[in-house]
Short mmCIF file of C-alpha atoms and ligand atoms in Angstrom, two decimals:
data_model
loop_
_atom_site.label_atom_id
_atom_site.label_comp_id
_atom_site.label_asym_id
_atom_site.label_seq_id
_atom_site.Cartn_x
_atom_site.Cartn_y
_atom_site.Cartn_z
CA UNK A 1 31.66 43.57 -6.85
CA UNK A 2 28.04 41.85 -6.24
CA UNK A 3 26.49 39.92 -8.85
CA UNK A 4 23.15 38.73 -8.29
CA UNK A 5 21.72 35.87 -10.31
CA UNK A 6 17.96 36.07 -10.12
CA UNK A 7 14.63 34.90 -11.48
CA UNK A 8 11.62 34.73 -10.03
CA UNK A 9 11.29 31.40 -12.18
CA UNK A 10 12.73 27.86 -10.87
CA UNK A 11 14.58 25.79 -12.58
CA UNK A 12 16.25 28.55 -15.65
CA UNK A 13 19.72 28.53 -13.31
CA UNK A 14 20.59 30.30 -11.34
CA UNK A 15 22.60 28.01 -9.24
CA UNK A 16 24.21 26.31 -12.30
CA UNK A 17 25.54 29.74 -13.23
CA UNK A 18 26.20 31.27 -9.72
CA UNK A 19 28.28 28.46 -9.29
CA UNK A 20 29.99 28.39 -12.36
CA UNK A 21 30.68 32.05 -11.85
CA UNK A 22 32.01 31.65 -8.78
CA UNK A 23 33.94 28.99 -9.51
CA UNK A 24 36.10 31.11 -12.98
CA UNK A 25 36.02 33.83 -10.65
CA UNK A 26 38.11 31.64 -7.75
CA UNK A 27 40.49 29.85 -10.67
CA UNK A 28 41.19 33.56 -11.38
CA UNK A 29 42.94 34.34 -7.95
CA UNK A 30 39.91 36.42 -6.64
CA UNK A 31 38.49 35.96 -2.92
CA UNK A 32 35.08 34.68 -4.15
CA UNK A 33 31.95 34.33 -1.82
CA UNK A 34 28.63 32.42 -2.86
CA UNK A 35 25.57 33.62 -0.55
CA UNK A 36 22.57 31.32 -0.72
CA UNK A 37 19.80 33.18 -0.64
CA UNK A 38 17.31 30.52 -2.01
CA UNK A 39 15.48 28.93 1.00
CA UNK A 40 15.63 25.92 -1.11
CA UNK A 41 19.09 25.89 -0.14
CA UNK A 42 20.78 24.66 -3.80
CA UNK A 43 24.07 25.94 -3.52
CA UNK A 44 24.98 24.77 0.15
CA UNK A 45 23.42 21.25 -0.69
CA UNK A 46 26.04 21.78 -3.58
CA UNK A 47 29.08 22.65 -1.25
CA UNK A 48 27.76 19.75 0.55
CA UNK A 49 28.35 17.27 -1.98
CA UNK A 50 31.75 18.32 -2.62
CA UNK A 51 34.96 16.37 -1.82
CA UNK A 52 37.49 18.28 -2.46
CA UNK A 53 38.88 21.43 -0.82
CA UNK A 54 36.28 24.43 -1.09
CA UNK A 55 37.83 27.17 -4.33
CA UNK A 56 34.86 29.53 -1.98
CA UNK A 57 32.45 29.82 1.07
CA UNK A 58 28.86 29.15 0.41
CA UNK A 59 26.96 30.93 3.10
CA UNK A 60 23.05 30.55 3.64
CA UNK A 61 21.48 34.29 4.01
CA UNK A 62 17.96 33.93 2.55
CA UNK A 63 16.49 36.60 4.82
CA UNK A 64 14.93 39.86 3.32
CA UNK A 65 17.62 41.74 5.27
CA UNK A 66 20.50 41.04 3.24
CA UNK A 67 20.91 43.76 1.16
CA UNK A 68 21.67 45.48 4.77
CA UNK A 69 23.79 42.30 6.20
CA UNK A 70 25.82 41.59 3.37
CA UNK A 71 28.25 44.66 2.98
CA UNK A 72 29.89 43.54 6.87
CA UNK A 73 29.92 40.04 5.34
CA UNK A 74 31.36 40.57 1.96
CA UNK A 75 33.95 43.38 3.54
CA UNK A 76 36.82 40.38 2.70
CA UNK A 77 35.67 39.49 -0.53
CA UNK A 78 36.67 40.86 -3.94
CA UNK A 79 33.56 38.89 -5.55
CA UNK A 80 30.19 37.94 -3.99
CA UNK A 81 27.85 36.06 -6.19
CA UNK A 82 24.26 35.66 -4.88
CA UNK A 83 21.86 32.61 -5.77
CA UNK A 84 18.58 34.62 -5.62
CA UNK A 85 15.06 33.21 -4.50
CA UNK A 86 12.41 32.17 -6.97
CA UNK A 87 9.37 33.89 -6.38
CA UNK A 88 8.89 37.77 -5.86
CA UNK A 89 8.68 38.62 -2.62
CA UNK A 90 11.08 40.27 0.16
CA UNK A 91 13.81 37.75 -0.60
CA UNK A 92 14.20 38.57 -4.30
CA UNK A 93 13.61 42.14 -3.55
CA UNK A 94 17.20 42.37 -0.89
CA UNK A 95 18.41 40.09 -3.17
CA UNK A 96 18.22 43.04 -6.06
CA UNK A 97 18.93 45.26 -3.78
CA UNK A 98 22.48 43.75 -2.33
CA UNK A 99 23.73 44.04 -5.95
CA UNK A 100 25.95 45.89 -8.42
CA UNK A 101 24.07 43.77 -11.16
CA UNK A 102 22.05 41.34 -11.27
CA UNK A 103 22.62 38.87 -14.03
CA UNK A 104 18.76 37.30 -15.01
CA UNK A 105 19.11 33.64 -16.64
CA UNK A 106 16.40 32.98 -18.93
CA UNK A 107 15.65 29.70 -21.43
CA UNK A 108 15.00 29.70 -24.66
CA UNK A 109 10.98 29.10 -24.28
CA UNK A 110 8.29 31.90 -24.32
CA UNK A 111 7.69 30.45 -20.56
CA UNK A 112 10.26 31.88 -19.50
CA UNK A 113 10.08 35.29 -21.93
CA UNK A 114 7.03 35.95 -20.45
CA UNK A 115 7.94 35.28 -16.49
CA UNK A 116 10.98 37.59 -16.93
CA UNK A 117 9.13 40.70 -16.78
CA UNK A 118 8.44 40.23 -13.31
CA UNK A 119 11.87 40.08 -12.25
CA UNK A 120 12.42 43.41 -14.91
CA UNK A 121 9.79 44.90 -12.51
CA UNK A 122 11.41 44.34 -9.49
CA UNK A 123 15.04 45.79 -10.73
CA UNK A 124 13.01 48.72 -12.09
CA UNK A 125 11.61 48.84 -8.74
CA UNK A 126 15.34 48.48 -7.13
CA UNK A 127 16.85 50.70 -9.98
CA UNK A 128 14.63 53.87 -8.30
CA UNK A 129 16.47 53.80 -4.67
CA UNK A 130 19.77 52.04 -6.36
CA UNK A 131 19.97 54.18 -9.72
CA UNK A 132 23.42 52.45 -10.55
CA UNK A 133 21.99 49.01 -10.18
CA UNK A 134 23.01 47.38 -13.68
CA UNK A 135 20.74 44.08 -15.02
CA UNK A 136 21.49 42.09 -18.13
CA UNK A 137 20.04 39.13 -19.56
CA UNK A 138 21.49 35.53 -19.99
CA UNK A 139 20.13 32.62 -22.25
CA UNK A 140 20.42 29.17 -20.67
CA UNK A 141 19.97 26.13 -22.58
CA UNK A 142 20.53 26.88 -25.50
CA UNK A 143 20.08 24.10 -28.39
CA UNK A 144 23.11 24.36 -31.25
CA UNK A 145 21.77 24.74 -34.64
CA UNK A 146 18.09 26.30 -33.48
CA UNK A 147 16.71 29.77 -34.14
CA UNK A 148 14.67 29.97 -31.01
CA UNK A 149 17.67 31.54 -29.23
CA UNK A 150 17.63 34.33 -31.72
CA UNK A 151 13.91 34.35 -31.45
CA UNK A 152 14.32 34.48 -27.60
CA UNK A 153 16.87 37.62 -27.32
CA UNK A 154 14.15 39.34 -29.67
CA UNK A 155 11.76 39.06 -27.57
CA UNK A 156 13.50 39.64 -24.34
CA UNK A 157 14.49 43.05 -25.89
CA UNK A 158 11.10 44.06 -26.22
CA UNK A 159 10.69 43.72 -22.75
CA UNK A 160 12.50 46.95 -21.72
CA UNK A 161 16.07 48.61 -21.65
CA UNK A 162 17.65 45.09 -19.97
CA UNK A 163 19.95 43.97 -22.55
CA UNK A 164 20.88 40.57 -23.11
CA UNK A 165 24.40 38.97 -23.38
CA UNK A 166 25.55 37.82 -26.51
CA UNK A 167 27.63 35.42 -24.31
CA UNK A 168 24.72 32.71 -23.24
CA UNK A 169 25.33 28.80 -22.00
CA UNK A 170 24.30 26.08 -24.26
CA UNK A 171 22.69 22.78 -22.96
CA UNK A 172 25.14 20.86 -21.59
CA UNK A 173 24.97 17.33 -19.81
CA UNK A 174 28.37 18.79 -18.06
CA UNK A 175 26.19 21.20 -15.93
CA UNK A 176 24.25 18.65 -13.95
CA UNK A 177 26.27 15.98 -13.92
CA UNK A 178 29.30 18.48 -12.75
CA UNK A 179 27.08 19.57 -9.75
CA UNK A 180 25.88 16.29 -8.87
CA UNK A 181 29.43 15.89 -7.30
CA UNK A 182 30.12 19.83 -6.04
CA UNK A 183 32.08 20.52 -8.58
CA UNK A 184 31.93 22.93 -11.73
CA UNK A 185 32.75 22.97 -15.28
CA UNK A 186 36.41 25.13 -15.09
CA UNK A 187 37.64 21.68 -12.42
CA UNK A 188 36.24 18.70 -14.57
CA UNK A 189 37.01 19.95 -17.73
CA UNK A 190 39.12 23.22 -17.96
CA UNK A 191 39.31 23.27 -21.82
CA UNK A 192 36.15 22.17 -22.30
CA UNK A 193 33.49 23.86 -24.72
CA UNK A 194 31.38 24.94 -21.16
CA UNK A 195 34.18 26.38 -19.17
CA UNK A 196 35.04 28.70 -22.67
CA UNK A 197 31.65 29.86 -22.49
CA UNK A 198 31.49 30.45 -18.79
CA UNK A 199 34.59 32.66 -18.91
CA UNK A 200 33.28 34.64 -21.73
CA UNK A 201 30.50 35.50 -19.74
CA UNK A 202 32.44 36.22 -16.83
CA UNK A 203 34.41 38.71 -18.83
CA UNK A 204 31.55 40.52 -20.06
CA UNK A 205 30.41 41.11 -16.56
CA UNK A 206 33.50 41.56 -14.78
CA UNK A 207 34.38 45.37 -15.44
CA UNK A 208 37.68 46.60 -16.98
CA UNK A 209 38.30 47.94 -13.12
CA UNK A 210 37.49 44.90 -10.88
CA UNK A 211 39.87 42.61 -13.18
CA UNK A 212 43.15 41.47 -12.56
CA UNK A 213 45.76 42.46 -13.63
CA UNK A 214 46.91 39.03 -14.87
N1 LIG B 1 23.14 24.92 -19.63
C1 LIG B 1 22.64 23.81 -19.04
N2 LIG B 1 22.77 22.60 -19.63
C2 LIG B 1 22.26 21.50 -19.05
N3 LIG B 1 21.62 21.48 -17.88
C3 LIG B 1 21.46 22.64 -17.22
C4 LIG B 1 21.96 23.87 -17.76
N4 LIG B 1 21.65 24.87 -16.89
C5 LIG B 1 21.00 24.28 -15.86
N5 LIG B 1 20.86 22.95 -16.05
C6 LIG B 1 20.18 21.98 -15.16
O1 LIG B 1 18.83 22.41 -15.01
C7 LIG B 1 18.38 22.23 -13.67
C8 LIG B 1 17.92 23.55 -13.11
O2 LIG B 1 19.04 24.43 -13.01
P1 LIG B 1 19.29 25.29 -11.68
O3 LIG B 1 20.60 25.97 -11.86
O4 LIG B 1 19.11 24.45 -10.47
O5 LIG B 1 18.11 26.35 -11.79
P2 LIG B 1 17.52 27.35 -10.65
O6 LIG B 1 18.59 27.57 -9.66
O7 LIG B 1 17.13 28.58 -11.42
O8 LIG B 1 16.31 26.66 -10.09
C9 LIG B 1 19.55 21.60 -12.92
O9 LIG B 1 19.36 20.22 -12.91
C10 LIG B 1 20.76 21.97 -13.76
O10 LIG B 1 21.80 21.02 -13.64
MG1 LIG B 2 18.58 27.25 -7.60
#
């Protein structure tokens, strides 16, 4: 399975939850493989920074050919999670088009309500030579005890048939400071409050199919 976590907009995370993703995914017992396809190059400097033994490979492919490159590359996988480009262009586009679904992180701000219906354009876009191509909403940041979340998932549900996951990520200092040393939320705290939420949203997106047995 390919999950693609994209935005045309920087900064709503797309590396914190490709990561984190990929990281449950690992714990888990599947072979998990993180493509970079941000020429920024967030998730390698993030396997960079890490100590410890890698839990996956992080491999750099930001080239609009990957939706063509990456089947012969993921062939020993069971789970390839894709850090897409900001911006639309080419990149985002492969990206899209690489994917089984593409997972859109989004804050709670009318910033980034508006900006999503660019990357909504491109999936419809992808959705016409990729029909089963599935895309679903996730709010980031979100701020306990505010109604700007529910606000948010109103809005993004006027944006077209993209639904949005019930199972979002709060703000969390755990997040940056986790990736500061190449690590993610399930290693530094496994019980913790962000690693719960992380494998609820994992579980929504993993099919019934692709998950073990265990
Ligand atoms: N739920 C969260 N709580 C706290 N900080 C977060 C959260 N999600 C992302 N961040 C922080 O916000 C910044 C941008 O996130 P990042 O994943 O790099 O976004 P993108 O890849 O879309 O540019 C990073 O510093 C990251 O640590
Ligand atoms: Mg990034």
């Amino acid at each position: 399975m390919i999950i693609g976590v994209l935005n045309q907009k920087g900064g709503v995370g797309k590396t914190t939850l490709t990561i984190n993703i990929a990281a449950t995914l690992a714990k888990a017992g599947y072979r998990v493989l993180v493509v970079d396809a941000d020429p920024q190059g967030s998730a390698l400097a993030w396997s960079s920074a890490r100590e410890r033994e890698p839990l996956f490979p992080v491999v750099g492919m930001a080239k609009p050919t990957l939706h063509r490159d990456l089947p012969e590359v993921a062939r020993d996988y069971d789970m390839v999670v894709i850090d897409g480009a900001p911006r639309v262009n080419d990149l985002g586009r492969a990206a899209i088009l690489a994917s089984d679904i593409v997972l859109i992180p989004v804050q709670p701000s009318p910033y980034d309500v508006w900006a999503a219906a660019d990357t909504v354009s491109l999936i419809r876009e992808a959705q016409q030579f990729k029909p089963g191509l599935k895309a679903a909403f996730v709010v980031n940041r979100k701020i306990a005890n505010t109604a700007i979340g529910r606000d948010i998932t109103d809005a993004l549900e006027q944006i077209g048939d993209v639904p949005v996951l019930p199972q979002g990520l709060r703000q969390r200092v755990i997040y940056a400071e986790s990736a500061g040393q190449g690590l993610s939320v399930i290693e530094v705290a496994p019980d913790g409050e962000a690693a719960r939420e992380i494998a609820a949203l994992v579980k929504a997106v993993v099919s019934n199919k692709e998950r073990k047995a265990a």
